[in-house]
Tab-separated table of C-alpha atoms in Angstrom:
chain	number	residue	atom	x	y	z
A	1	MET	CA	7.189	-19.793	-1.601
A	2	ARG	CA	9.115	-17.272	-2.011
A	3	SER	CA	12.763	-17.540	-1.047
A	4	GLY	CA	14.878	-14.786	0.276
A	5	GLU	CA	12.627	-11.913	-1.307
A	6	ASN	CA	10.605	-9.637	0.425
A	7	ASN	CA	8.794	-7.484	-2.463
A	8	PRO	CA	5.776	-8.038	-3.283
A	9	LEU	CA	4.582	-7.218	0.207
A	10	LEU	CA	1.560	-9.975	-0.649
A	11	ASP	CA	1.894	-13.134	-2.716
A	12	PHE	CA	-1.271	-13.894	-2.785
A	13	ASN	CA	-3.229	-10.661	-4.568
A	14	PHE	CA	-2.212	-8.171	-7.084
A	15	ASN	CA	-2.571	-4.326	-5.849
A	16	ALA	CA	-0.913	-1.031	-6.704
A	17	ASP	CA	-0.461	2.632	-6.259
A	18	PRO	CA	0.454	2.696	-2.403
A	19	THR	CA	-0.027	5.460	0.234
A	20	SER	CA	0.403	4.402	4.308
A	21	VAL	CA	0.232	5.830	7.432
A	22	GLU	CA	1.747	5.334	10.896
A	23	TYR	CA	-0.295	4.438	13.790
A	24	GLU	CA	0.661	2.989	17.217
A	25	GLY	CA	4.116	1.805	16.367
A	26	ARG	CA	2.389	-0.233	12.851
A	27	LEU	CA	2.637	1.297	9.277
A	28	TYR	CA	-0.253	0.438	6.741
A	29	VAL	CA	-0.139	0.656	3.435
A	30	TYR	CA	-3.259	0.617	1.408
A	31	GLY	CA	-3.390	0.150	-2.706
A	32	THR	CA	-5.776	-0.542	-5.503
A	33	ASN	CA	-7.182	-4.091	-5.122
A	34	ASP	CA	-5.775	-5.205	-9.062
A	35	HIS	CA	-7.037	-8.550	-7.499
A	36	GLN	CA	-10.375	-7.862	-8.253
A	37	GLN	CA	-10.138	-7.218	-11.656
A	38	TYR	CA	-7.708	-9.796	-12.363
A	39	ASP	CA	-10.426	-12.501	-10.929
A	40	SER	CA	-13.554	-10.363	-12.479
A	41	VAL	CA	-11.666	-11.345	-16.031
A	42	VAL	CA	-9.494	-14.756	-15.746
A	43	GLY	CA	-10.407	-17.629	-18.036
A	44	THR	CA	-11.711	-14.472	-20.982
A	45	ASP	CA	-9.860	-13.117	-23.545
A	46	ALA	CA	-8.640	-10.199	-21.634
A	47	LYS	CA	-5.499	-8.995	-22.606
A	48	ASN	CA	-4.909	-5.866	-20.853
A	49	ASN	CA	-5.708	-3.971	-17.233
A	50	THR	CA	-8.463	-2.093	-17.783
A	51	TYR	CA	-9.454	-1.238	-14.179
A	52	GLU	CA	-13.566	-0.921	-14.927
A	53	LYS	CA	-14.154	-4.046	-12.043
A	54	ILE	CA	-11.848	-2.387	-9.148
A	55	LYS	CA	-14.854	-1.160	-6.453
A	56	SER	CA	-12.512	-2.288	-3.658
A	57	LEU	CA	-9.327	-1.260	-1.797
A	58	VAL	CA	-6.470	-3.457	0.057
A	59	MET	CA	-5.518	-2.927	3.387
A	60	MET	CA	-1.977	-4.362	5.408
A	61	SER	CA	-0.003	-3.607	8.143
A	62	THR	CA	3.611	-4.351	9.436
A	63	ASP	CA	5.965	-3.999	12.380
A	64	ASP	CA	9.325	-5.454	10.867
A	65	MET	CA	8.752	-4.340	7.794
A	66	VAL	CA	9.045	-7.988	6.420
A	67	ASN	CA	6.203	-9.713	7.861
A	68	TRP	CA	2.759	-8.278	6.503
A	69	THR	CA	-0.907	-8.439	8.165
A	70	TYR	CA	-3.739	-8.608	5.780
A	71	HIS	CA	-6.184	-6.697	6.794
A	72	GLY	CA	-8.899	-7.828	3.912
A	73	LEU	CA	-10.497	-5.054	1.425
A	74	ILE	CA	-12.155	-1.907	1.776
A	75	ASP	CA	-15.447	-2.241	0.003
A	76	VAL	CA	-16.068	1.053	-1.574
A	77	GLY	CA	-18.323	-0.316	-3.679
A	78	LYS	CA	-20.654	-1.132	-1.325
A	79	ILE	CA	-20.227	1.848	1.233
A	80	SER	CA	-20.520	4.557	-1.423
A	81	PRO	CA	-22.988	2.603	-4.122
A	82	TRP	CA	-22.387	5.412	-6.351
A	83	ILE	CA	-18.943	5.309	-7.431
A	84	MET	CA	-17.159	4.178	-10.952
A	85	ASN	CA	-14.238	2.977	-9.607
A	86	SER	CA	-11.925	3.271	-6.526
A	87	TRP	CA	-8.205	3.600	-7.646
A	88	ALA	CA	-4.887	4.447	-5.480
A	89	PRO	CA	-5.982	5.957	-2.302
A	90	SER	CA	-4.183	8.307	-0.889
A	91	ILE	CA	-4.384	8.388	3.452
A	92	ALA	CA	-3.721	10.838	6.207
A	93	LYS	CA	-4.604	10.769	10.143
A	94	ARG	CA	-5.475	13.530	12.752
A	95	VAL	CA	-6.565	13.320	16.588
A	96	GLU	CA	-9.647	15.525	16.577
A	97	LYS	CA	-12.034	16.912	19.289
A	98	ASP	CA	-12.999	13.869	20.606
A	99	GLY	CA	-9.831	13.160	21.382
A	100	LYS	CA	-9.840	10.276	18.638
A	101	THR	CA	-7.496	9.753	15.799
A	102	HIS	CA	-9.804	10.175	12.667
A	103	PHE	CA	-8.385	8.435	9.139
A	104	TYR	CA	-9.182	10.278	5.966
A	105	LEU	CA	-8.689	8.252	3.241
A	106	TYR	CA	-8.950	9.862	-0.411
A	107	TYR	CA	-9.618	7.739	-3.515
A	108	SER	CA	-9.641	8.391	-7.617
A	109	ASP	CA	-13.215	7.318	-8.622
A	110	SER	CA	-12.152	6.108	-12.218
A	111	GLY	CA	-10.913	9.075	-13.518
A	112	ARG	CA	-13.935	11.458	-13.074
A	113	GLY	CA	-13.423	12.505	-10.115
A	114	VAL	CA	-11.719	11.950	-6.351
A	115	GLY	CA	-13.780	10.110	-3.692
A	116	VAL	CA	-13.401	10.286	0.533
A	117	LEU	CA	-13.633	7.485	3.188
A	118	THR	CA	-13.494	8.165	7.164
A	119	ALA	CA	-12.956	5.767	9.728
A	120	THR	CA	-11.850	6.269	13.220
A	121	SER	CA	-9.503	2.802	13.382
A	122	PRO	CA	-6.602	2.922	10.240
A	123	VAL	CA	-8.681	-0.980	9.487
A	124	GLY	CA	-12.067	0.656	9.523
A	125	PRO	CA	-15.116	0.363	9.918
A	126	TRP	CA	-15.131	2.958	7.131
A	127	SER	CA	-17.957	5.163	5.816
A	128	ASP	CA	-19.109	7.763	3.542
A	129	PRO	CA	-19.460	11.373	4.665
A	130	LEU	CA	-19.924	12.922	1.425
A	131	GLY	CA	-22.222	10.424	-0.261
A	132	LYS	CA	-20.328	12.319	-3.700
A	133	ASP	CA	-17.144	12.619	-4.890
A	134	ILE	CA	-15.005	15.956	-2.809
A	135	VAL	CA	-13.977	16.997	-6.806
A	136	GLU	CA	-15.028	16.115	-10.094
A	137	GLN	CA	-14.558	18.259	-13.156
A	138	SER	CA	-17.834	20.372	-12.723
A	139	THR	CA	-15.925	21.654	-8.967
A	140	PRO	CA	-16.267	25.558	-9.283
A	141	GLY	CA	-12.800	27.140	-9.791
A	142	LEU	CA	-11.523	23.830	-10.910
A	143	GLY	CA	-10.597	24.949	-14.645
A	144	HIS	CA	-9.447	22.417	-17.495
A	145	CYS	CA	-8.724	18.893	-14.925
A	146	PRO	CA	-9.839	16.497	-17.514
A	147	ALA	CA	-8.901	13.825	-14.787
A	148	PRO	CA	-9.262	15.021	-11.665
A	149	PHE	CA	-7.801	11.786	-10.179
A	150	ASP	CA	-5.205	10.322	-8.344
A	151	PRO	CA	-5.465	11.846	-4.927
A	152	GLY	CA	-2.441	13.210	-2.858
A	153	VAL	CA	-3.157	14.518	0.576
A	154	VAL	CA	-1.048	15.575	3.743
A	155	ILE	CA	-1.021	17.495	6.711
A	156	ASP	CA	1.308	19.412	7.928
A	157	ASP	CA	2.535	20.510	10.933
A	158	SER	CA	-0.342	22.992	12.041
A	159	GLY	CA	-2.476	20.875	11.462
A	160	THR	CA	-4.022	21.813	7.807
A	161	GLY	CA	-4.621	19.485	5.591
A	162	TRP	CA	-3.897	19.496	1.867
A	163	LEU	CA	-5.240	17.474	-1.310
A	164	SER	CA	-3.267	17.324	-4.817
A	165	PHE	CA	-5.131	15.923	-7.933
A	166	GLY	CA	-4.977	15.763	-11.740
A	167	GLY	CA	-4.692	14.302	-15.089
A	168	GLY	CA	-5.929	13.300	-18.692
A	169	ALA	CA	-4.892	15.870	-21.802
A	170	GLY	CA	-3.731	19.497	-21.054
A	171	ASP	CA	-2.140	22.929	-22.446
A	172	SER	CA	0.538	20.504	-24.599
A	173	ASP	CA	2.257	17.481	-23.823
A	174	TYR	CA	5.197	19.400	-22.180
A	175	MET	CA	3.291	21.170	-19.814
A	176	PRO	CA	-0.091	19.864	-19.736
A	177	GLY	CA	-0.973	22.177	-16.389
A	178	THR	CA	-3.813	19.976	-15.333
A	179	ASN	CA	-2.371	19.266	-11.775
A	180	ARG	CA	-4.048	21.083	-8.740
A	181	ILE	CA	-3.336	21.230	-5.079
A	182	ALA	CA	-5.980	23.251	-2.360
A	183	LYS	CA	-6.129	23.761	1.206
A	184	LEU	CA	-8.529	21.406	2.420
A	185	GLY	CA	-11.248	23.002	5.125
A	186	ASP	CA	-10.818	21.746	8.957
A	187	ASP	CA	-13.699	19.332	8.299
A	188	MET	CA	-11.004	17.450	5.950
A	189	ILE	CA	-13.967	16.615	3.568
A	190	SER	CA	-13.999	20.420	1.895
A	191	PHE	CA	-11.420	23.132	0.254
A	192	ASP	CA	-10.287	26.169	1.831
A	193	SER	CA	-8.697	27.808	-0.778
A	194	GLU	CA	-8.651	27.826	-4.530
A	195	PHE	CA	-7.287	25.726	-6.916
A	196	VAL	CA	-3.227	25.895	-7.618
A	197	LYS	CA	-1.937	24.089	-10.668
A	198	ILE	CA	2.281	22.968	-10.434
A	199	ASP	CA	3.985	23.484	-13.641
A	200	ALA	CA	4.973	20.250	-13.747
A	201	PRO	CA	6.609	19.082	-16.965
A	202	TYR	CA	5.183	16.211	-19.001
A	203	PHE	CA	2.625	15.402	-16.086
A	204	PHE	CA	0.878	12.942	-16.883
A	205	GLU	CA	-0.973	11.121	-13.070
A	206	ALA	CA	0.667	9.914	-9.804
A	207	SER	CA	0.177	12.834	-7.569
A	208	GLU	CA	1.127	12.403	-4.073
A	209	LEU	CA	2.508	14.896	-1.361
A	210	ASN	CA	4.729	14.873	1.011
A	211	PHE	CA	5.510	16.837	4.199
A	212	ILE	CA	9.062	16.849	5.615
A	213	ASN	CA	10.956	19.545	7.182
A	214	GLY	CA	8.920	22.656	6.537
A	215	THR	CA	8.141	22.039	2.978
A	216	TRP	CA	5.804	20.322	0.727
A	217	VAL	CA	6.706	17.978	-1.640
A	218	TYR	CA	4.787	16.785	-4.163
A	219	THR	CA	5.610	14.252	-6.854
A	220	TYR	CA	4.293	12.807	-9.775
A	221	ASN	CA	4.756	10.320	-12.353
A	222	THR	CA	5.933	12.054	-15.795
A	223	ASN	CA	3.502	10.738	-19.327
A	224	TRP	CA	5.226	8.121	-22.314
A	225	VAL	CA	5.666	11.845	-24.188
A	226	ASP	CA	9.538	11.843	-26.403
A	227	ARG	CA	11.637	14.732	-24.108
A	228	LYS	CA	12.454	16.993	-26.702
A	229	GLU	CA	11.384	20.373	-25.035
A	230	TRP	CA	13.243	21.106	-21.699
A	231	HIS	CA	13.301	24.681	-19.842
A	232	PHE	CA	14.913	23.316	-16.086
A	233	ASP	CA	19.008	23.382	-15.058
A	234	VAL	CA	18.751	19.654	-13.693
A	235	ASP	CA	18.262	17.011	-16.271
A	236	LYS	CA	15.341	15.840	-17.842
A	237	PRO	CA	13.753	12.633	-16.265
A	238	THR	CA	13.017	9.728	-18.277
A	239	THR	CA	9.834	7.984	-19.484
A	240	CYS	CA	7.262	7.502	-17.210
A	241	SER	CA	9.185	8.063	-14.229
A	242	MET	CA	8.752	9.491	-10.881
A	243	CYS	CA	9.754	13.392	-9.866
A	244	TYR	CA	9.371	15.656	-7.019
A	245	PHE	CA	8.928	19.606	-6.556
A	246	THR	CA	9.150	21.212	-3.434
A	247	THR	CA	7.718	24.672	-1.622
A	248	LYS	CA	7.605	27.435	1.490
A	249	THR	CA	4.253	28.354	-0.568
A	250	PRO	CA	1.566	26.038	-1.450
A	251	LEU	CA	-0.617	28.165	-2.716
A	252	VAL	CA	1.812	30.452	-4.916
A	253	ARG	CA	2.081	29.297	-7.970
A	254	GLU	CA	5.529	29.933	-8.626
A	255	SER	CA	7.201	28.952	-5.564
A	256	TRP	CA	7.256	25.403	-6.264
A	257	LYS	CA	11.057	24.424	-7.320
A	258	PHE	CA	11.002	21.464	-10.205
A	259	ARG	CA	14.351	19.194	-8.252
A	260	HIS	CA	14.263	15.733	-10.366
A	261	ASN	CA	13.009	12.458	-10.894
A	262	TYR	CA	13.879	10.080	-8.117
A	263	LEU	CA	12.722	6.341	-9.263
A	264	LYS	CA	12.358	5.484	-13.108
A	265	ASN	CA	10.081	3.288	-14.310
A	266	PRO	CA	9.658	-0.333	-13.625
A	267	GLY	CA	11.587	-1.049	-17.129
A	268	ASP	CA	14.501	0.417	-16.037
A	269	TYR	CA	15.148	-1.563	-13.584
A	270	GLY	CA	14.669	-5.040	-15.429
A	271	PHE	CA	10.972	-5.409	-14.839
A	272	ASP	CA	7.792	-4.942	-17.458
A	273	TRP	CA	7.326	-1.371	-18.583
A	274	GLY	CA	4.114	-0.417	-17.057
A	275	ASN	CA	2.872	3.149	-15.209
A	276	ASN	CA	4.252	4.600	-11.997
A	277	HIS	CA	3.002	5.435	-8.957
A	278	THR	CA	4.826	5.798	-5.445
A	279	HIS	CA	4.564	7.026	-1.646
A	280	LEU	CA	7.117	8.234	0.112
A	281	GLN	CA	7.003	7.351	4.258
A	282	LYS	CA	10.077	7.191	7.198
A	283	TYR	CA	9.113	4.908	9.328
A	284	LYS	CA	11.430	3.929	12.898
A	285	GLY	CA	13.955	6.290	11.382
A	286	LYS	CA	14.557	5.086	8.201
A	287	TRP	CA	12.806	6.241	4.277
A	288	TYR	CA	11.332	4.176	2.389
A	289	ILE	CA	9.980	4.125	-1.375
A	290	ILE	CA	6.438	2.306	-1.542
A	291	TYR	CA	5.855	1.662	-5.104
A	292	HIS	CA	4.314	-1.290	-7.711
A	293	ASN	CA	5.648	-3.174	-10.621
A	294	MET	CA	4.052	-6.191	-12.046
A	295	MET	CA	7.420	-9.113	-11.243
A	296	LEU	CA	3.972	-11.150	-9.154
A	297	GLN	CA	1.641	-11.898	-12.611
A	298	ASP	CA	3.843	-14.308	-13.888
A	299	SER	CA	3.800	-17.208	-11.035
A	300	PHE	CA	0.262	-16.494	-11.845
A	301	ASN	CA	0.316	-17.548	-14.752
A	302	THR	CA	-1.135	-13.981	-16.580
A	303	LYS	CA	0.135	-11.093	-18.823
A	304	LEU	CA	-3.002	-8.981	-18.185
A	305	GLY	CA	-0.765	-5.897	-16.533
A	306	VAL	CA	-1.766	-6.704	-12.491
A	307	ARG	CA	-0.064	-4.933	-10.324
A	308	SER	CA	2.021	-5.631	-6.859
A	309	ILE	CA	3.173	-3.731	-3.840
A	310	CYS	CA	6.813	-3.580	-3.281
A	311	ILE	CA	9.121	-1.590	-0.796
A	312	ASP	CA	12.692	-0.593	-0.851
A	313	GLU	CA	14.470	1.811	1.275
A	314	ILE	CA	15.261	5.111	-0.260
A	315	SER	CA	18.079	7.784	0.813
A	316	VAL	CA	16.810	11.450	1.624
A	317	ASN	CA	18.322	14.413	3.428
A	318	GLU	CA	15.757	16.260	4.877
A	319	ASP	CA	18.180	18.719	5.552
A	320	SER	CA	17.968	20.086	1.725
A	321	VAL	CA	14.945	18.177	1.355
A	322	ASP	CA	16.340	16.006	-1.240
A	323	ILE	CA	15.487	12.235	-2.620
A	324	LYS	CA	17.939	9.956	-3.894
A	325	MET	CA	17.543	8.162	-7.038
A	326	GLY	CA	16.020	4.775	-6.076
A	327	GLU	CA	15.924	1.093	-6.711
A	328	MET	CA	13.316	-1.801	-7.399
A	329	THR	CA	14.246	-4.913	-6.457
A	330	ARG	CA	13.073	-8.420	-5.561
A	331	LYS	CA	14.722	-8.311	-2.472
A	332	GLY	CA	13.150	-5.676	-0.599
A	333	VAL	CA	14.005	-3.951	2.339
A	334	GLU	CA	15.410	-5.809	5.902
A	335	GLN	CA	14.041	-6.773	8.645
A	336	LEU	CA	13.396	-4.306	11.717
A	337	HIS	CA	13.423	-6.112	14.201
A	338	PRO	CA	12.267	-10.519	15.690
A	339	LEU	CA	8.787	-11.624	15.074
A	340	ASN	CA	7.895	-12.067	19.007
A	341	PRO	CA	6.850	-15.383	18.917
A	342	TYR	CA	5.583	-15.382	22.298
A	343	ILE	CA	2.779	-13.270	21.594
A	344	ARG	CA	-0.440	-13.449	20.206
A	345	GLN	CA	0.329	-13.535	16.385
A	346	GLN	CA	-2.619	-13.176	13.592
A	347	ALA	CA	-2.242	-15.959	11.773
A	348	GLU	CA	-2.708	-13.498	8.562
A	349	THR	CA	0.823	-12.077	9.636
A	350	VAL	CA	2.642	-14.152	6.568
A	351	ALA	CA	5.458	-13.434	4.281
A	352	ALA	CA	4.753	-16.046	1.693
A	353	THR	CA	1.946	-18.177	1.447
A	354	GLU	CA	0.747	-20.866	-0.694
A	355	GLY	CA	-3.154	-22.463	-1.049
A	356	VAL	CA	-4.544	-20.053	1.307
A	357	ASP	CA	-7.986	-18.272	0.905
A	358	PHE	CA	-8.155	-15.278	3.548
A	359	VAL	CA	-11.966	-15.283	5.294
A	360	ASN	CA	-13.388	-12.130	6.854
A	361	SER	CA	-14.047	-12.501	10.411
A	362	ASP	CA	-16.594	-10.235	12.387
A	363	ILE	CA	-13.763	-7.766	13.410
A	364	PRO	CA	-13.319	-4.871	11.068
A	365	GLY	CA	-9.818	-5.858	9.580
A	366	ASN	CA	-9.351	-9.300	11.195
A	367	MET	CA	-8.623	-12.093	8.747
A	368	TYR	CA	-8.846	-15.998	9.316
A	369	VAL	CA	-6.613	-18.840	7.398
A	370	ARG	CA	-8.342	-21.162	5.856
A	371	PRO	CA	-6.959	-23.864	3.037
A	372	ALA	CA	-8.173	-23.335	-0.523
A	373	ASP	CA	-8.147	-27.499	-1.166
A	374	GLY	CA	-7.805	-29.053	2.061
A	375	GLU	CA	-3.607	-27.249	2.554
A	376	CYS	CA	-2.147	-24.334	2.457
A	377	VAL	CA	1.134	-23.179	3.626
A	378	THR	CA	1.846	-19.523	5.390
A	379	LEU	CA	5.110	-18.577	6.624
A	380	VAL	CA	6.888	-15.849	8.999
A	381	ARG	CA	10.366	-14.672	8.474
A	382	GLY	CA	12.282	-13.948	11.313
A	383	ALA	CA	11.086	-15.521	14.403
A	384	GLY	CA	13.254	-14.484	17.681
A	385	PHE	CA	13.314	-17.708	20.226
A	386	ASP	CA	15.487	-16.370	22.956
A	387	LYS	CA	14.539	-18.597	25.051
A	388	SER	CA	13.143	-22.664	25.388
A	389	PRO	CA	9.494	-22.827	24.408
A	390	LYS	CA	7.430	-25.902	25.793
A	391	LYS	CA	4.245	-25.464	23.798
A	392	PHE	CA	2.811	-24.205	20.572
A	393	LYS	CA	-0.604	-22.405	20.530
A	394	ALA	CA	-3.592	-21.491	18.019
A	395	LEU	CA	-6.872	-20.578	17.677
A	396	VAL	CA	-9.316	-22.904	15.162
A	397	SER	CA	-12.157	-24.593	14.151
A	398	GLY	CA	-12.489	-26.655	12.205
A	399	LYS	CA	-11.284	-30.538	11.684
A	400	GLY	CA	-8.042	-31.206	10.940
A	401	GLU	CA	-4.047	-30.096	12.155
A	402	ILE	CA	-1.496	-27.380	11.724
A	403	GLU	CA	1.752	-28.316	11.129
A	404	VAL	CA	4.609	-26.247	12.977
A	405	ARG	CA	8.161	-26.707	10.873
A	406	LYS	CA	11.453	-24.733	10.685
A	407	GLY	CA	11.473	-23.149	7.225
A	408	THR	CA	9.901	-24.453	4.429
A	409	PRO	CA	6.582	-27.069	4.064
A	410	ASP	CA	9.086	-29.883	4.499
A	411	GLY	CA	11.024	-28.320	7.348
A	412	THR	CA	12.071	-30.131	10.964
A	413	LEU	CA	8.486	-30.491	12.785
A	414	ILE	CA	8.686	-28.057	15.457
A	415	SER	CA	4.474	-28.951	16.665
A	416	ALA	CA	1.544	-30.261	14.950
A	417	VAL	CA	-1.235	-29.839	16.644
A	418	LYS	CA	-4.536	-31.771	15.588
A	419	PHE	CA	-8.698	-30.319	16.165
A	420	ASP	CA	-12.011	-30.707	16.129
A	421	ASN	CA	-14.502	-27.748	16.860
A	422	ASP	CA	-17.328	-26.803	16.293
A	423	THR	CA	-16.217	-22.838	17.397
A	424	LEU	CA	-13.197	-20.831	17.239
A	425	LYS	CA	-11.123	-22.761	20.503
A	426	PRO	CA	-7.542	-22.654	21.602
A	427	VAL	CA	-5.625	-25.822	21.121
A	428	SER	CA	-2.180	-26.662	21.964
A	429	ALA	CA	0.985	-29.250	21.295
A	430	ASN	CA	3.922	-29.799	22.736
A	431	LEU	CA	6.631	-29.432	20.837
A	432	VAL	CA	9.079	-32.129	19.491
A	433	SER	CA	12.134	-30.073	18.731
A	434	LYS	CA	12.774	-26.542	20.237
A	435	PRO	CA	13.351	-23.579	17.639
A	436	GLU	CA	16.403	-21.993	18.630
A	437	GLY	CA	17.489	-18.245	17.304
A	438	VAL	CA	16.289	-16.222	14.655
A	439	THR	CA	14.635	-18.208	12.300
A	440	ASP	CA	11.861	-18.821	9.821
A	441	ILE	CA	8.391	-20.645	11.237
A	442	CYS	CA	6.321	-22.324	8.333
A	443	PHE	CA	2.586	-23.331	9.089
A	444	VAL	CA	0.923	-26.413	6.755
A	445	VAL	CA	-2.716	-25.722	7.660
A	446	LYS	CA	-4.674	-29.367	6.467
A	447	GLY	CA	-8.574	-29.666	6.642
A	448	ASP	CA	-11.464	-28.218	4.695
A	449	SER	CA	-13.437	-26.536	6.879
A	450	VAL	CA	-10.140	-25.137	9.476
A	451	LEU	CA	-10.614	-22.037	10.309
A	452	PHE	CA	-7.130	-20.608	11.299
A	453	ASP	CA	-6.999	-16.879	13.493
A	454	GLU	CA	-4.028	-16.530	16.210
A	455	TRP	CA	-1.318	-18.839	16.744
A	456	THR	CA	1.996	-18.275	19.841
A	457	PHE	CA	4.500	-20.157	21.395
A	458	GLU	CA	4.575	-20.944	25.362
């Protein structure tokens, strides 16, 4: 279990290519499910992450930036059985005429196109509104775009949606010209403009969009080619780094202004060298950069190239739309506020885990904690005890025990509850010691058939 480190966000699942959306005070993050590739090839002689087994996306959320609720997977291959793969999601939301908030989730269908899913909840259930890719190589008017993938979506202040995407070999290594941006139709699943190139130097992949202070912000990943050619009045971007453009008129090709790079390659920060993909997110007054690297794979004793989503703060001047150079760290970000232990908390809300299987419930986005081999541990950080609790209460099924401890699996015992339930039922136990102030809480769950759903202190 990690100590004093908040990156990566999940320590039990490999995931990458992040995107995010805020809804009802929570930040929801989605990513490519690298773990599906890992599970498919573990035990074989595979030496590289080739992504071809991935047909699902990962969902998680937080309201404090440290404890993450794991909402499970979007089984894109089941929802849309016609796809090749599902990578690199990008999400936006909008309140529609029915009064509901609708979520539009775009993803790479391998390198051949962009698919889209919709829902009226950030955790689903998700549906396929088109039954095909929204854009593919043969889309009329697309031009030479060999890999129309890695979508980026944003909805501007007028409620209009925009989609960027692209990749593949183009006119030159310096200026490939294989990226595109277009205005989406009112239904968010069609196009309402021509496809416009953004003249992005050393463009490779990982298109994303933001809308900041009336300005469209296009971010992308540069390629691995030597920077022999350069025609801009700012420094050259480093190898396989993240850069951005800005404009007030996204359909005017000449209006896009190259700014600079804002995040280097993971290798420049002391991690393994690899591909690069980011999303910028403002949440509760702070700007964050969400990215991936391969810091977790060593703990799984693999060098397959499976990635993990991380978050750090980044400085964004909204007046000038200037994004300062970011960083990648193991420490990650500070907790925004203490976790409230006096309200119902999901067992799948975790900052660290050991030996856990997560099991789907009948409710979309709700997971159960189950010991993988008779015992597991979960930890939440920074629970705030501003009053003295008397009982610990949990919603569980099966035959087993939950020990509640301070800080670590062998820390001071706070409470222990035993149970033998055929179905999910509430159980409780008195406290043997009382937690005080802001403290980490560790749950040691024992039993072969246990499902742990919720907990609270009373």
